[in-house]
Short mmCIF file of C-alpha atoms and ligand atoms in Angstrom, two decimals:
data_model
loop_
_atom_site.label_atom_id
_atom_site.label_comp_id
_atom_site.label_asym_id
_atom_site.label_seq_id
_atom_site.Cartn_x
_atom_site.Cartn_y
_atom_site.Cartn_z
CA MET E 1 4.61 6.36 19.09
CA SER E 2 3.92 2.78 19.94
CA VAL E 3 2.53 0.07 17.63
CA GLY E 4 1.11 -3.09 18.53
CA VAL E 5 1.08 -5.52 15.86
CA VAL E 6 -1.37 -8.64 15.74
CA GLY E 7 0.07 -11.62 14.16
CA ALA E 8 3.50 -12.86 13.32
CA GLY E 9 3.14 -14.34 9.94
CA THR E 10 5.37 -12.71 7.13
CA THR E 11 3.45 -9.60 7.26
CA GLY E 12 3.56 -8.93 10.93
CA LEU E 13 7.03 -9.90 11.18
CA ALA E 14 8.16 -7.87 8.29
CA LEU E 15 6.32 -4.92 9.79
CA THR E 16 7.95 -5.54 13.28
CA HIS E 17 11.49 -5.41 11.45
CA TYR E 18 10.80 -2.37 9.47
CA LEU E 19 9.38 -0.37 12.41
CA ALA E 20 12.18 -1.54 14.87
CA ASP E 21 14.67 -0.33 11.92
CA ARG E 22 12.96 3.32 12.04
CA GLY E 23 13.22 3.53 15.87
CA VAL E 24 9.34 3.00 16.43
CA ASP E 25 8.54 1.11 19.71
CA VAL E 26 6.78 -2.18 18.49
CA VAL E 27 5.15 -5.18 20.48
CA THR E 28 4.00 -8.19 18.37
CA PHE E 29 1.51 -10.92 19.68
CA GLU E 30 1.38 -14.25 17.82
CA SER E 31 -1.35 -16.88 18.90
CA GLY E 32 0.78 -19.72 17.64
CA SER E 33 4.04 -21.36 19.26
CA ARG E 34 5.81 -20.44 16.09
CA ALA E 35 6.31 -17.57 14.00
CA GLY E 36 5.78 -17.68 10.34
CA GLY E 37 1.80 -18.20 9.78
CA VAL E 38 1.12 -20.08 6.58
CA VAL E 39 4.87 -20.24 5.65
CA ARG E 40 5.89 -23.49 7.14
CA SER E 41 8.52 -26.09 6.17
CA GLY E 42 9.30 -29.20 7.49
CA TYR E 43 11.42 -32.51 6.90
CA HIS E 44 10.50 -35.80 5.49
CA GLU E 45 13.34 -38.23 5.57
CA GLY E 46 15.91 -35.67 5.11
CA ARG E 47 13.81 -33.86 2.29
CA VAL E 48 12.42 -30.50 3.00
CA LEU E 49 8.52 -30.19 2.21
CA GLU E 50 6.80 -26.94 2.03
CA TYR E 51 3.30 -26.80 3.92
CA GLY E 52 2.90 -23.19 2.49
CA PRO E 53 4.63 -21.28 -0.18
CA GLN E 54 7.04 -23.55 -2.44
CA ARG E 55 9.16 -20.45 -3.39
CA THR E 56 9.04 -16.72 -3.86
CA ARG E 57 10.48 -14.08 -6.18
CA LEU E 58 13.99 -12.46 -5.49
CA VAL E 59 12.33 -8.83 -5.36
CA PRO E 60 14.69 -6.05 -4.04
CA GLU E 61 12.63 -5.99 -0.74
CA LEU E 62 13.60 -9.50 -0.19
CA ALA E 63 17.16 -9.00 -1.15
CA GLU E 64 17.52 -6.30 1.09
CA LEU E 65 16.14 -8.42 4.17
CA ILE E 66 18.39 -11.36 2.93
CA THR E 67 21.59 -9.18 3.40
CA GLU E 68 20.29 -7.64 6.76
CA LEU E 69 19.56 -11.08 8.13
CA ASP E 70 22.99 -12.53 6.73
CA LEU E 71 21.05 -15.36 4.72
CA TRP E 72 22.57 -15.22 1.20
CA ARG E 73 24.69 -18.42 1.88
CA GLU E 74 21.36 -20.30 2.53
CA LEU E 75 19.53 -18.91 -0.47
CA ARG E 76 18.71 -21.18 -3.47
CA ILE E 77 18.19 -19.48 -6.53
CA ALA E 78 16.10 -21.36 -9.26
CA ASP E 79 16.52 -21.01 -13.07
CA GLY E 80 13.87 -18.45 -13.93
CA ASP E 81 13.79 -19.59 -17.39
CA LEU E 82 12.64 -23.35 -16.77
CA PRO E 83 9.40 -23.99 -18.74
CA LEU E 84 5.89 -23.54 -16.99
CA TYR E 85 3.14 -25.76 -18.25
CA VAL E 86 -0.55 -25.91 -18.47
CA TYR E 87 -2.46 -29.35 -18.78
CA ALA E 88 -4.82 -28.78 -21.74
CA ASP E 89 -6.67 -31.08 -23.88
CA GLY E 90 -4.84 -34.18 -22.53
CA ARG E 91 -1.19 -32.99 -22.57
CA LEU E 92 1.24 -30.48 -20.88
CA ARG E 93 1.81 -27.37 -23.11
CA GLU E 94 4.40 -24.76 -22.28
CA VAL E 95 3.23 -21.35 -21.20
CA PRO E 96 4.80 -18.52 -23.44
CA ARG E 97 7.07 -16.03 -21.63
CA SER E 98 9.10 -14.57 -24.43
CA VAL E 99 8.16 -13.53 -28.11
CA ARG E 100 9.63 -16.83 -29.13
CA GLY E 101 7.59 -18.79 -26.81
CA PHE E 102 4.52 -16.98 -27.98
CA LEU E 103 5.22 -17.82 -31.63
CA ARG E 104 6.07 -21.47 -30.77
CA THR E 105 3.48 -22.30 -28.14
CA ASP E 106 0.74 -24.84 -28.91
CA LEU E 107 -1.49 -23.44 -25.99
CA LEU E 108 -2.97 -20.93 -28.48
CA SER E 109 -4.01 -21.44 -32.04
CA THR E 110 -2.82 -19.04 -34.70
CA GLY E 111 -6.33 -17.22 -34.50
CA GLY E 112 -6.00 -17.21 -30.73
CA LYS E 113 -2.55 -15.41 -31.00
CA LEU E 114 -3.92 -12.96 -33.59
CA ARG E 115 -6.76 -12.17 -31.19
CA LEU E 116 -4.48 -11.58 -28.31
CA LEU E 117 -2.30 -9.02 -30.30
CA ALA E 118 -5.63 -7.07 -30.97
CA GLU E 119 -5.64 -6.19 -27.18
CA PRO E 120 -4.56 -2.73 -27.45
CA LEU E 121 -7.76 -2.19 -29.77
CA THR E 122 -10.22 -3.24 -26.96
CA ALA E 123 -11.73 -1.03 -24.45
CA PRO E 124 -10.23 -0.57 -21.21
CA GLY E 125 -10.77 -2.93 -18.27
CA ARG E 126 -13.74 -1.86 -15.93
CA ALA E 127 -13.63 -2.02 -12.11
CA ASP E 128 -17.23 -3.41 -12.35
CA GLU E 129 -16.61 -6.59 -14.52
CA ARG E 130 -15.51 -10.01 -13.26
CA ALA E 131 -12.09 -10.86 -13.92
CA ALA E 132 -13.08 -13.67 -16.47
CA CYS E 133 -15.15 -11.26 -18.73
CA LEU E 134 -12.52 -8.60 -18.47
CA PHE E 135 -9.71 -11.06 -19.70
CA ALA E 136 -11.69 -12.77 -22.25
CA ARG E 137 -12.91 -9.58 -23.67
CA LYS E 138 -9.34 -8.05 -24.12
CA LEU E 139 -7.25 -11.27 -24.74
CA GLY E 140 -9.81 -13.47 -26.47
CA SER E 141 -11.63 -16.42 -24.89
CA GLU E 142 -8.88 -18.97 -25.92
CA ALA E 143 -6.11 -17.06 -24.40
CA TYR E 144 -8.33 -16.61 -21.22
CA ARG E 145 -9.45 -20.09 -20.97
CA ASN E 146 -5.91 -21.94 -21.63
CA VAL E 147 -3.37 -19.51 -20.00
CA VAL E 148 -5.07 -16.82 -17.82
CA GLU E 149 -7.65 -18.84 -15.89
CA PRO E 150 -5.13 -21.72 -15.05
CA LEU E 151 -2.44 -19.30 -13.83
CA PHE E 152 -4.37 -16.34 -12.33
CA GLY E 153 -7.39 -18.47 -11.09
CA GLY E 154 -4.73 -21.07 -9.75
CA LEU E 155 -3.09 -18.25 -7.72
CA TYR E 156 -6.26 -18.11 -5.52
CA GLY E 157 -7.77 -21.39 -6.25
CA SER E 158 -10.82 -19.45 -7.28
CA ASP E 159 -12.86 -19.18 -10.57
CA PRO E 160 -12.24 -15.79 -12.20
CA ALA E 161 -16.05 -15.77 -13.16
CA ASP E 162 -16.47 -15.06 -9.52
CA MET E 163 -13.82 -12.61 -8.80
CA PRO E 164 -14.72 -8.76 -9.42
CA ALA E 165 -12.17 -6.55 -11.18
CA GLU E 166 -12.46 -4.07 -8.54
CA HIS E 167 -11.04 -6.21 -5.83
CA ALA E 168 -8.93 -8.81 -7.92
CA LEU E 169 -7.46 -6.69 -10.46
CA SER E 170 -7.26 -3.19 -9.18
CA ARG E 171 -3.59 -3.20 -9.75
CA LEU E 172 -3.76 -4.40 -13.17
CA LEU E 173 -6.29 -1.77 -13.89
CA ALA E 174 -4.02 0.78 -12.74
CA VAL E 175 -1.14 -0.54 -14.90
CA GLU E 176 -3.34 -0.44 -17.77
CA GLU E 177 -4.26 3.07 -17.22
CA ARG E 178 -0.68 4.00 -16.93
CA LYS E 179 0.64 1.98 -20.19
CA GLY E 180 -2.38 2.35 -22.21
CA SER E 181 -2.69 -1.42 -22.83
CA LEU E 182 -1.78 -4.59 -21.24
CA LEU E 183 0.14 -6.04 -23.84
CA ARG E 184 2.30 -3.07 -23.96
CA ALA E 185 2.83 -3.35 -20.15
CA ALA E 186 3.85 -7.08 -20.59
CA VAL E 187 6.06 -6.42 -23.48
CA ASP E 188 7.71 -3.65 -21.44
CA GLY E 189 8.22 -5.88 -18.51
CA LEU E 190 9.87 -8.54 -20.60
CA VAL E 191 12.14 -6.11 -22.21
CA ARG E 192 13.26 -4.82 -19.07
CA GLY E 193 13.54 -8.35 -17.45
CA GLU E 194 11.17 -7.44 -14.58
CA SER E 195 10.73 -10.94 -13.50
CA PRO E 196 13.22 -11.65 -10.52
CA PRO E 197 14.23 -15.35 -10.34
CA PRO E 198 12.37 -17.72 -7.83
CA VAL E 199 14.06 -18.53 -4.74
CA SER E 200 14.00 -20.52 -1.53
CA PHE E 201 16.21 -21.52 1.26
CA ASP E 202 18.27 -24.62 1.92
CA ASP E 203 15.85 -25.42 4.91
CA GLY E 204 12.78 -24.11 3.10
CA MET E 205 10.67 -21.01 3.02
CA GLU E 206 10.20 -20.80 6.78
CA ARG E 207 14.15 -19.77 7.17
CA LEU E 208 12.93 -16.23 6.35
CA PRO E 209 10.38 -15.76 9.25
CA ARG E 210 12.27 -17.80 11.54
CA ALA E 211 15.44 -15.46 11.03
CA LEU E 212 12.90 -12.20 11.23
CA TYR E 213 11.70 -13.86 14.54
CA GLU E 214 15.25 -14.54 16.06
CA SER E 215 16.40 -10.95 15.11
CA HIS E 216 13.38 -9.41 16.96
CA ARG E 217 12.54 -11.83 19.60
CA PRO E 218 12.38 -9.34 22.36
CA TYR E 219 9.32 -7.80 20.84
CA VAL E 220 7.70 -10.79 19.53
CA HIS E 221 5.51 -12.72 21.84
CA LEU E 222 4.55 -16.21 20.77
CA SER E 223 1.51 -18.11 22.21
CA SER E 224 -0.12 -14.90 23.08
CA THR E 225 -3.65 -14.53 21.24
CA VAL E 226 -4.84 -11.05 21.04
CA SER E 227 -8.50 -11.43 21.99
CA ALA E 228 -9.61 -7.79 21.91
CA VAL E 229 -8.37 -4.26 21.11
CA ARG E 230 -10.09 -1.62 23.46
CA ARG E 231 -10.02 2.11 23.62
CA ALA E 232 -8.03 4.02 26.26
CA GLY E 233 -8.64 7.77 25.77
CA GLU E 234 -6.58 8.52 22.35
CA ARG E 235 -4.89 5.26 22.62
CA TYR E 236 -5.71 1.32 22.52
CA VAL E 237 -5.26 -1.54 24.92
CA LEU E 238 -4.37 -4.86 23.36
CA GLU E 239 -5.69 -7.88 25.67
CA ALA E 240 -3.22 -10.73 24.88
CA GLY E 241 -3.15 -13.90 27.11
CA GLY E 242 -4.01 -12.09 30.26
CA ARG E 243 -1.80 -9.11 29.60
CA ARG E 244 -2.79 -5.62 28.93
CA VAL E 245 -0.57 -3.58 26.61
CA GLU E 246 -1.27 0.24 25.82
CA VAL E 247 -0.20 1.39 22.29
CA ASP E 248 -0.88 4.32 20.04
CA GLU E 249 -1.60 2.49 16.74
CA VAL E 250 -2.68 -1.19 16.28
CA VAL E 251 -2.10 -3.09 12.83
CA LEU E 252 -3.82 -6.25 12.46
CA THR E 253 -1.87 -8.77 10.21
CA VAL E 254 -4.08 -11.66 10.95
CA PRO E 255 -6.81 -13.28 8.33
CA ALA E 256 -9.99 -11.43 8.05
CA PRO E 257 -12.25 -13.56 10.43
CA ALA E 258 -9.46 -13.31 13.21
CA ALA E 259 -9.48 -9.46 12.57
CA ALA E 260 -13.34 -9.28 12.95
CA THR E 261 -13.05 -11.23 16.38
CA VAL E 262 -10.22 -9.03 17.71
CA LEU E 263 -12.18 -5.81 16.73
CA GLU E 264 -15.64 -6.99 18.07
CA GLY E 265 -16.66 -4.45 20.67
CA LEU E 266 -14.08 -1.80 19.81
CA ASP E 267 -15.73 1.61 20.02
CA GLY E 268 -16.41 3.02 16.63
CA ALA E 269 -15.45 -0.08 14.72
CA ASN E 270 -17.67 -1.79 12.16
CA ALA E 271 -15.61 -4.89 11.25
CA GLU E 272 -18.58 -7.48 10.81
CA GLY E 273 -18.12 -7.42 6.97
CA LEU E 274 -14.41 -9.01 7.68
CA ARG E 275 -16.47 -12.28 8.61
CA GLN E 276 -18.02 -12.41 5.44
CA LEU E 277 -14.73 -12.86 3.23
CA HIS E 278 -14.30 -16.27 1.72
CA TYR E 279 -11.22 -18.23 1.92
CA ASN E 280 -10.42 -21.18 -0.18
CA SER E 281 -9.08 -24.50 1.31
CA LEU E 282 -6.36 -26.57 -0.21
CA ALA E 283 -4.71 -29.92 0.13
CA LEU E 284 -1.26 -30.51 -0.72
CA ALA E 285 0.16 -34.05 -1.63
CA PHE E 286 3.76 -34.45 -1.55
CA LEU E 287 5.07 -37.10 -4.11
CA ASP E 288 8.28 -38.97 -4.64
CA SER E 289 8.86 -39.85 -8.17
CA ALA E 290 11.98 -40.59 -10.53
CA ALA E 291 9.92 -38.87 -13.31
CA ASP E 292 13.01 -36.15 -13.67
CA ARG E 293 10.74 -33.61 -15.17
CA GLU E 294 12.52 -30.02 -16.09
CA GLY E 295 10.39 -27.12 -15.23
CA PHE E 296 8.62 -24.99 -12.65
CA GLY E 297 5.53 -27.35 -12.74
CA TYR E 298 2.05 -26.98 -14.29
CA GLN E 299 -1.39 -25.71 -13.66
CA VAL E 300 -4.54 -27.64 -14.78
CA ARG E 301 -7.15 -26.19 -17.04
CA ARG E 302 -10.44 -25.65 -15.34
CA ASP E 303 -12.34 -27.99 -17.50
CA GLU E 304 -9.99 -30.88 -17.48
CA PRO E 305 -11.44 -34.15 -15.70
CA LEU E 306 -8.97 -33.92 -12.84
CA ARG E 307 -9.07 -32.71 -9.37
CA THR E 308 -5.48 -31.58 -9.46
CA ARG E 309 -5.27 -27.75 -9.51
CA GLY E 310 -1.43 -27.56 -10.00
CA VAL E 311 2.05 -29.32 -9.21
CA THR E 312 5.28 -27.85 -8.46
CA PHE E 313 8.15 -29.47 -9.71
CA ASN E 314 10.31 -29.04 -6.38
CA HIS E 315 13.03 -31.61 -7.82
CA SER E 316 14.10 -29.33 -10.92
CA LEU E 317 13.01 -26.06 -9.35
CA LEU E 318 14.99 -25.96 -6.38
CA GLY E 319 17.02 -29.34 -6.18
CA ARG E 320 14.81 -31.13 -3.95
CA GLU E 321 15.49 -34.57 -5.14
CA ASP E 322 12.55 -36.68 -6.65
CA LEU E 323 9.95 -34.26 -4.91
CA TYR E 324 6.75 -33.16 -6.68
CA THR E 325 4.07 -31.19 -4.80
CA VAL E 326 0.44 -31.48 -5.91
CA TYR E 327 -2.21 -28.92 -5.03
CA LEU E 328 -5.87 -30.22 -4.60
CA GLY E 329 -8.81 -28.14 -3.63
CA GLY E 330 -9.95 -24.54 -4.25
CA SER E 331 -13.21 -23.45 -5.50
CA SER E 332 -13.57 -26.11 -8.07
CA ASP E 333 -13.34 -28.88 -5.46
CA PRO E 334 -14.77 -27.30 -2.05
CA ASP E 335 -15.18 -30.56 -0.45
CA ALA E 336 -11.76 -31.77 -0.87
CA LEU E 337 -10.79 -31.59 2.70
CA GLU E 338 -13.68 -33.97 3.59
CA ARG E 339 -11.91 -36.96 1.65
CA SER E 340 -9.50 -38.75 3.72
CA SER E 341 -5.55 -38.07 3.45
CA ALA E 342 -5.13 -41.32 2.06
CA GLU E 343 -7.82 -40.89 -0.61
CA LEU E 344 -6.34 -37.29 -1.47
CA GLY E 345 -2.69 -39.26 -1.81
CA ARG E 346 -4.21 -41.97 -4.05
CA GLN E 347 -5.78 -38.98 -6.33
CA ALA E 348 -2.68 -37.02 -6.38
CA ARG E 349 -0.68 -40.00 -7.45
CA ARG E 350 -2.96 -41.28 -9.99
CA GLU E 351 -3.51 -37.88 -11.86
CA PHE E 352 0.35 -37.22 -11.61
CA ARG E 353 0.87 -40.58 -13.49
CA THR E 354 -1.96 -39.63 -16.15
CA VAL E 355 -0.21 -36.01 -16.68
CA VAL E 356 3.52 -36.84 -16.32
CA GLY E 357 3.51 -40.54 -17.29
CA ALA E 358 5.56 -41.53 -14.31
CA ASP E 359 4.81 -43.40 -10.97
CA ALA E 360 5.05 -41.79 -7.62
CA ASP E 361 4.98 -42.57 -3.80
CA VAL E 362 2.92 -40.56 -1.49
CA LEU E 363 5.27 -38.81 1.13
CA GLU E 364 2.60 -37.04 3.23
CA VAL E 365 -0.57 -35.16 2.60
CA THR E 366 -1.54 -31.78 4.57
CA LYS E 367 -4.80 -30.29 4.64
CA LEU E 368 -5.05 -26.45 4.73
CA PRO E 369 -8.59 -25.12 5.68
CA GLU E 370 -9.48 -21.73 4.54
CA VAL E 371 -5.91 -20.79 3.90
CA ILE E 372 -6.06 -18.66 0.65
CA PRO E 373 -8.17 -15.38 0.27
CA ALA E 374 -10.81 -16.25 -2.57
CA PHE E 375 -10.88 -12.53 -3.65
CA ASP E 376 -14.52 -13.46 -5.00
CA THR E 377 -17.83 -11.55 -4.77
CA SER E 378 -17.63 -11.77 -0.97
CA TRP E 379 -14.95 -8.95 -1.00
CA ARG E 380 -17.87 -6.56 -1.61
CA ALA E 381 -18.43 -6.62 2.20
CA LEU E 382 -15.16 -4.74 2.73
CA ALA E 383 -17.28 -1.76 1.51
CA ASP E 384 -19.21 -1.63 5.06
CA VAL E 385 -16.05 -2.22 7.12
CA SER E 386 -15.08 1.26 8.90
CA LEU E 387 -12.54 1.52 11.54
CA PRO E 388 -11.49 4.19 13.89
CA GLU E 389 -8.15 6.21 13.23
CA GLY E 390 -5.15 4.35 14.51
CA ILE E 391 -6.41 0.82 13.40
CA THR E 392 -4.79 -0.62 10.30
CA LEU E 393 -5.59 -3.65 8.54
CA ALA E 394 -2.96 -5.60 6.80
CA GLY E 395 -2.33 -8.91 5.30
CA ASN E 396 -3.02 -10.67 1.80
CA TYR E 397 -6.80 -10.32 1.81
CA THR E 398 -6.38 -6.43 1.76
CA SER E 399 -3.38 -6.25 -0.69
CA ARG E 400 -1.40 -8.71 -2.90
CA ILE E 401 -1.29 -12.28 -1.93
CA GLY E 402 2.46 -13.10 -2.66
CA LEU E 403 5.07 -12.65 -0.08
CA PRO E 404 6.74 -9.78 -2.28
CA GLY E 405 3.48 -8.04 -1.52
CA ARG E 406 3.48 -8.69 2.01
CA LEU E 407 6.99 -7.15 2.33
CA ARG E 408 6.22 -4.00 0.28
CA GLN E 409 2.87 -3.56 2.40
CA ALA E 410 4.71 -3.91 5.81
CA ARG E 411 7.39 -1.49 4.43
CA ARG E 412 4.75 1.12 3.45
CA ILE E 413 2.73 0.93 6.65
CA ALA E 414 6.02 1.19 8.53
CA ASP E 415 6.97 4.40 6.57
CA ARG E 416 3.70 5.94 7.51
CA LEU E 417 3.56 5.14 11.09
CA ALA E 418 7.20 6.20 11.58
CA GLU E 419 6.25 9.49 9.97
CA ASP E 420 3.49 9.59 12.54
CA GLY E 421 0.08 7.91 12.01
CA VAL E 422 -1.95 9.00 8.94
CA ALA E 423 -5.43 7.77 9.00
CA ALA E 424 -6.18 3.88 8.98
CA GLY E 425 -7.93 1.30 6.58
CA PRO E 426 -7.06 -1.13 4.25
CA ASP E 427 -3.50 -0.16 2.91
CA ASP E 428 -3.84 -0.72 -0.65
CA LYS E 429 -5.15 -3.14 -3.35
CA PRO E 430 -4.20 -6.14 -5.00
C1 FAD X 501 -0.53 -23.21 0.31
C2 FAD X 501 -0.03 -21.49 -0.11
C3 FAD X 501 0.84 -21.46 -1.27
C4 FAD X 501 1.50 -20.23 -1.47
N1 FAD X 501 2.28 -20.07 -2.51
C5 FAD X 501 2.99 -18.88 -2.64
C6 FAD X 501 4.26 -18.80 -3.35
O1 FAD X 501 4.41 -19.76 -4.03
N2 FAD X 501 4.78 -17.43 -3.37
C7 FAD X 501 4.47 -16.51 -2.70
O2 FAD X 501 4.95 -15.40 -2.75
N3 FAD X 501 3.45 -16.58 -1.81
C8 FAD X 501 2.53 -17.71 -1.70
N4 FAD X 501 1.63 -17.83 -0.87
C9 FAD X 501 1.24 -16.65 -0.26
C10 FAD X 501 1.80 -16.16 1.06
O3 FAD X 501 2.34 -17.27 1.59
C11 FAD X 501 0.97 -15.55 2.02
O4 FAD X 501 0.06 -14.68 1.51
C12 FAD X 501 1.40 -14.95 3.25
O5 FAD X 501 2.43 -15.89 3.82
C13 FAD X 501 0.66 -14.57 4.37
O6 FAD X 501 1.41 -13.80 5.19
P1 FAD X 501 0.65 -13.00 6.33
O7 FAD X 501 1.45 -12.71 7.40
O8 FAD X 501 -0.22 -11.79 5.82
O9 FAD X 501 -0.52 -14.09 7.06
P2 FAD X 501 -0.38 -15.39 7.80
O10 FAD X 501 0.73 -16.42 7.37
O11 FAD X 501 -1.85 -16.03 7.84
O12 FAD X 501 -0.12 -14.94 9.35
C14 FAD X 501 -1.25 -14.25 10.19
C15 FAD X 501 -0.78 -14.87 11.66
O13 FAD X 501 -1.52 -14.22 12.68
C16 FAD X 501 -1.72 -15.13 13.63
N5 FAD X 501 -3.04 -14.83 14.37
C17 FAD X 501 -4.17 -15.33 13.88
N6 FAD X 501 -5.20 -14.66 14.76
C18 FAD X 501 -4.37 -14.16 15.95
C19 FAD X 501 -4.81 -13.50 17.07
N7 FAD X 501 -5.95 -13.13 17.68
N8 FAD X 501 -3.62 -12.99 17.91
C20 FAD X 501 -2.38 -13.07 17.71
N9 FAD X 501 -2.26 -13.83 16.36
C21 FAD X 501 -3.15 -14.24 15.56
C22 FAD X 501 -1.80 -16.52 13.04
O14 FAD X 501 -1.43 -17.66 13.99
C23 FAD X 501 -0.72 -16.33 11.86
O15 FAD X 501 0.63 -16.60 12.25
C24 FAD X 501 1.17 -19.02 -0.55
C25 FAD X 501 0.26 -19.22 0.39
C26 FAD X 501 -0.14 -20.60 0.92
C27 FAD X 501 -1.07 -20.84 1.96
#
C-alpha cells in the first residue's frame, strides 16, 4: 500500500505522520516553499504574530503529537477560565461558561435565560433547516442573537442564516440525538470538564507543522504543486512539478477549488461541485496597546455598527506583550480586502478604542483571501461530487474546521488506509 498526499498543511502533515507511524509508504507534495498551510507565524520586532490560528485546544491527539515531537518545553498553556466577551448594545458582556456565569451574565435577560432553559422541550433540530432557525427555535432568539451568532458565526465568518444545518451542524445534530437535548449535552460537558485549555508555542502555532515537517522531511516535497491525478490501471499517478509518482491511494488535503483542479480530467471523477464551495476572506490587524485587558478576547454582535468581527487578547491569553489581533472581513463585509491595509489598520484601531477604551498602534495588517470555508448554501454542491475508489477528500471543508478536527480526521483516514483502503469520499462531517 502506498499513499500520495496532496498538500502539507496541518491535515496533510498529520496524515503523513500517522501513515508513516503505521508503516504505510507515504509521499506528500506541497505547492508552497514551506509546510503548514494557513498556520503561519512570524515575528514583528521580537513579538510573535499569528497570521492564521492564534491558538488551539490541547486535545488528547495534540498532546500525543507534542510528546512524539518533543515539544512540551515550548508549549504555552493559557488559562481556560479567562473571560470571553461579546460586544453587544455598546459594551463588552461576558459569555456564560458555567452555571454561575449563566446566572450572572447580562448578555441574556431573565426571560432570555428562562427561554434557553426550555430547550429540552423544543422539537429536535432538523438537517433541512438553517443554523440560525435551528438555534433561535431551540434556544430562543435572544440567546441566538447575543451568544450563538457572534460565537458560532464568527468561527466561519458566515451568517448562520445562510448555513444549512445539514452541513454546518451535522455533528451537533448527532450529539442532540445521542443526549436527547443540547442543554443536557452542554451541562454534561461542563460537569466532565470537557474543554481542554487553549495552547500555543513560544515561537507561535507554526511550530507544530514545522516539527511535523522536520520529522518527515524525506517524504514531504515542498515547492511541488500537484497539477493532476491520472489513472494507471488499478493505481494512480500524481503529476507534481515534472515528476510522476505512482501510488495506490490519493488523499487530497487542499482547499476545495484546488482539489477540483487536481481532479479535473480524472477518469470516473465528478469534482466540479468542489469549485462551487464558497470561502470567506479575512483581514488581520495586529495592534500594540497598553490596554492590559484580561480575557480571551471578544466577538462583535452582527448588528453592531462595527466592521470588526472579533479580537484576540494575545497579551493576556498567551503572554504576548501588549498584542491584540483584530479580525475583519467575512460575509458581513465581503469587500474588506478591497480596502487598503492602511485603511483596515485605521479602522481596527478606531474600533478597538471604541470597544476597549484604549489607544493602540498598528503593527501590521495581513489580508487572507478566501481562507475560511463558509459552510453556507454553496455546500449543497457537494451532493454532486462523486469520486472513484482510492481518492479521498480531507481538509476543513469536509469536516470540522479547527486544528483538533484536522488531527482527528487525519488519524481516522490513516487508520482506514492502514487497514487497507476502504471506499473513498468526504470522510466525515462538521
Ligand atoms: C485566520 C484563521 C484563524 C483560525 N483560527 C483557528 C483557531 O483559533 N483554532 C483552531 O483550532 N483552528 C483555527 N483555524 C482553522 C485551522 O487553522 C485550519 O482549518 C487548518 O489549519 C487547515 O489545515 P489544512 O491542512 O486542512 O488546510 P491548509 O492549511 O489550507 O493546507 C492546504 C495545503 O495545500 C497546499 N496546496 C494547495 N494546492 C496544492 C496543490 N495543487 N499541490 C500541492 N499542494 C497544494 C497549500 O499550499 C496548503 O499548504 C483558523 C484558520 C484561519 C485561516
